[in-house]
Amino acid sequence: MSRRLDYNNIAPAGMKALGSVYGYVLQSSLSPLLVDLVYLRISQINNCAYCLDMHTRDLLKKGEAIEKLALVQAWREAGGLFDERERAALAWAESVTLVAQTGVPDDAYDAARVVFDERELVDLTVAIGLMNAYNRMAISFRNTPQAALTA
C-alpha cells in the first residue's frame, strides 16, 4: 500500500494544532505509560498499522514487557498483568472509541470515575480523541509503518 499524501507538509498548521493537544496530554497528570497503552489499544481497535507500530516501539523503549504488549487487546483476560488504572483506562478508551456502538453508557462512566478524578478523566478523554484523530489521518492517507519501511 502506498502513501496517498503527506499531510504534515500539506497542512502543517493543522498537524501543529494536533501536536499542541499531544503536548497538553504529555503535561497532564496521567502516566505516560498509561497513555501509551491507551494509544496502542485505540490503534488496535482502529486497525492503524502506522500507529500500532509506533506505540509498540514507544512502549518497548520505555521498558514495557513484550508479554504485556502482546495482551493489550485481550486485557480483560490477562489476569493481574494490568493494574486497576490501566484496566479502567483501557475500558474507557474502548467505550469512547466505539462511541457509535456503545453510546458511552453510564456504567462505563461510573467505572472510570471510581479510578480517575474529574480532571484525569477529561484529560484521558482528550487523549482518546486525539489518538482517534491521528489514526484517521494515518489510515486515510496510508502512512507507512516504520516496520514496513525496513522490511
Short mmCIF file of C-alpha atoms in Angstrom, two decimals:
data_model
loop_
_atom_site.label_atom_id
_atom_site.label_comp_id
_atom_site.label_asym_id
_atom_site.label_seq_id
_atom_site.Cartn_x
_atom_site.Cartn_y
_atom_site.Cartn_z
CA MET A 1 0.00 0.00 0.00
CA SER A 2 1.48 3.33 -0.95
CA ARG A 3 1.15 6.64 0.81
CA ARG A 4 -1.58 8.86 -0.64
CA LEU A 5 -0.20 12.21 0.51
CA ASP A 6 1.99 13.82 3.15
CA TYR A 7 -0.48 15.61 5.39
CA ASN A 8 2.31 17.02 7.56
CA ASN A 9 3.63 19.04 4.61
CA ILE A 10 0.24 19.87 3.11
CA ALA A 11 -1.41 21.10 6.32
CA PRO A 12 1.36 21.89 8.81
CA ALA A 13 -0.83 24.24 10.86
CA GLY A 14 -3.46 21.54 11.34
CA MET A 15 -0.89 18.97 12.35
CA LYS A 16 0.76 21.50 14.66
CA ALA A 17 -2.64 22.00 16.33
CA LEU A 18 -2.90 18.25 16.92
CA GLY A 19 0.67 18.36 18.22
CA SER A 20 -0.37 21.01 20.72
CA VAL A 21 -3.07 18.68 22.02
CA TYR A 22 -0.45 15.92 22.22
CA GLY A 23 1.72 18.30 24.29
CA TYR A 24 -1.23 19.02 26.55
CA VAL A 25 -1.72 15.30 27.20
CA LEU A 26 2.01 14.89 27.95
CA GLN A 27 1.87 17.58 30.63
CA SER A 28 -1.22 16.08 32.27
CA SER A 29 -1.02 14.09 35.47
CA LEU A 30 -1.66 10.85 33.56
CA SER A 31 1.21 8.38 33.47
CA PRO A 32 2.98 8.39 30.07
CA LEU A 33 2.94 4.57 30.10
CA LEU A 34 -0.80 4.56 30.75
CA VAL A 35 -1.38 7.00 27.90
CA ASP A 36 0.76 4.94 25.53
CA LEU A 37 -1.15 1.76 26.45
CA VAL A 38 -4.39 3.60 25.68
CA TYR A 39 -2.95 4.85 22.38
CA LEU A 40 -1.96 1.29 21.48
CA ARG A 41 -5.41 -0.09 22.33
CA ILE A 42 -7.18 2.60 20.27
CA SER A 43 -4.87 1.90 17.35
CA GLN A 44 -5.72 -1.81 17.63
CA ILE A 45 -9.44 -1.06 17.53
CA ASN A 46 -9.00 1.20 14.50
CA ASN A 47 -6.51 -1.14 12.77
CA CYS A 48 -3.97 1.65 12.28
CA ALA A 49 -0.75 -0.12 11.30
CA TYR A 50 1.32 3.07 11.44
CA CYS A 51 0.21 3.88 15.00
CA LEU A 52 0.37 0.26 16.18
CA ASP A 53 3.99 0.12 15.08
CA MET A 54 4.86 3.49 16.61
CA HIS A 55 3.20 2.92 20.00
CA THR A 56 4.55 -0.59 20.35
CA ARG A 57 8.05 0.76 19.74
CA ASP A 58 7.45 3.62 22.20
CA LEU A 59 6.27 1.25 24.92
CA LEU A 60 9.21 -1.10 24.37
CA LYS A 61 11.64 1.84 24.61
CA LYS A 62 10.01 2.81 27.91
CA GLY A 63 10.65 -0.69 29.24
CA GLU A 64 7.18 -2.21 28.94
CA ALA A 65 7.31 -6.00 28.76
CA ILE A 66 6.57 -7.61 25.40
CA GLU A 67 4.28 -10.10 27.19
CA LYS A 68 2.09 -7.23 28.37
CA LEU A 69 2.01 -5.57 24.96
CA ALA A 70 1.01 -8.86 23.36
CA LEU A 71 -2.06 -8.98 25.61
CA VAL A 72 -3.29 -5.39 25.34
CA GLN A 73 -6.17 -6.34 23.05
CA ALA A 74 -7.16 -9.14 25.46
CA TRP A 75 -6.52 -7.14 28.64
CA ARG A 76 -9.72 -8.42 30.29
CA GLU A 77 -8.35 -11.99 30.21
CA ALA A 78 -4.81 -11.04 31.25
CA GLY A 79 -5.27 -11.58 34.98
CA GLY A 80 -3.25 -9.19 37.11
CA LEU A 81 -0.96 -8.10 34.28
CA PHE A 82 -2.82 -4.78 34.04
CA ASP A 83 -3.37 -2.72 37.17
CA GLU A 84 -6.67 -1.10 38.16
CA ARG A 85 -5.94 2.25 36.45
CA GLU A 86 -4.79 0.55 33.26
CA ARG A 87 -7.91 -1.64 33.12
CA ALA A 88 -10.16 1.35 33.74
CA ALA A 89 -8.35 3.44 31.11
CA LEU A 90 -8.50 0.66 28.52
CA ALA A 91 -12.21 0.09 29.17
CA TRP A 92 -12.92 3.84 28.88
CA ALA A 93 -10.81 4.06 25.71
CA GLU A 94 -12.75 1.21 24.12
CA SER A 95 -16.13 2.67 25.01
CA VAL A 96 -15.25 6.19 23.81
CA THR A 97 -13.53 4.96 20.62
CA LEU A 98 -16.55 2.80 19.77
CA VAL A 99 -19.00 5.58 20.69
CA ALA A 100 -21.29 4.85 17.72
CA GLN A 101 -21.78 1.34 19.07
CA THR A 102 -21.59 1.92 22.81
CA GLY A 103 -23.05 5.38 23.36
CA VAL A 104 -20.57 5.50 26.27
CA PRO A 105 -23.09 4.21 28.81
CA ASP A 106 -23.44 5.35 32.40
CA ASP A 107 -21.88 2.16 33.74
CA ALA A 108 -18.70 2.83 31.72
CA TYR A 109 -18.57 6.37 33.09
CA ASP A 110 -19.25 5.21 36.64
CA ALA A 111 -16.47 2.60 36.41
CA ALA A 112 -13.97 5.17 35.13
CA ARG A 113 -14.93 7.68 37.84
CA VAL A 114 -14.05 5.16 40.54
CA VAL A 115 -10.42 5.24 39.39
CA PHE A 116 -9.93 8.69 37.84
CA ASP A 117 -10.75 12.11 39.23
CA GLU A 118 -12.65 14.54 37.00
CA ARG A 119 -9.56 16.22 35.55
CA GLU A 120 -7.86 12.91 34.82
CA LEU A 121 -10.99 11.61 33.10
CA VAL A 122 -11.24 14.71 30.93
CA ASP A 123 -7.53 14.51 30.07
CA LEU A 124 -7.84 10.81 29.29
CA THR A 125 -10.80 11.53 27.01
CA VAL A 126 -8.81 14.27 25.26
CA ALA A 127 -6.02 11.71 24.70
CA ILE A 128 -8.54 9.20 23.33
CA GLY A 129 -9.99 11.76 20.94
CA LEU A 130 -6.52 12.77 19.81
CA MET A 131 -5.43 9.22 19.04
CA ASN A 132 -8.62 8.57 17.14
CA ALA A 133 -7.86 11.68 15.04
CA TYR A 134 -4.26 10.56 14.43
CA ASN A 135 -5.48 7.06 13.48
CA ARG A 136 -7.88 8.53 10.97
CA MET A 137 -5.15 10.67 9.41
CA ALA A 138 -2.68 7.78 9.15
CA ILE A 139 -5.24 5.30 7.80
CA SER A 140 -6.90 7.70 5.36
CA PHE A 141 -3.63 8.80 3.80
CA ARG A 142 -1.84 5.44 4.12
CA ASN A 143 1.03 6.40 6.41
CA THR A 144 3.58 3.60 6.15
CA PRO A 145 4.64 1.92 9.41
CA GLN A 146 8.38 2.03 10.17
CA ALA A 147 8.45 -1.78 10.24
CA ALA A 148 7.23 -1.89 6.62
CA LEU A 149 9.92 0.57 5.55
CA THR A 150 12.70 -1.63 6.92
CA ALA A 151 11.25 -4.95 5.70
#
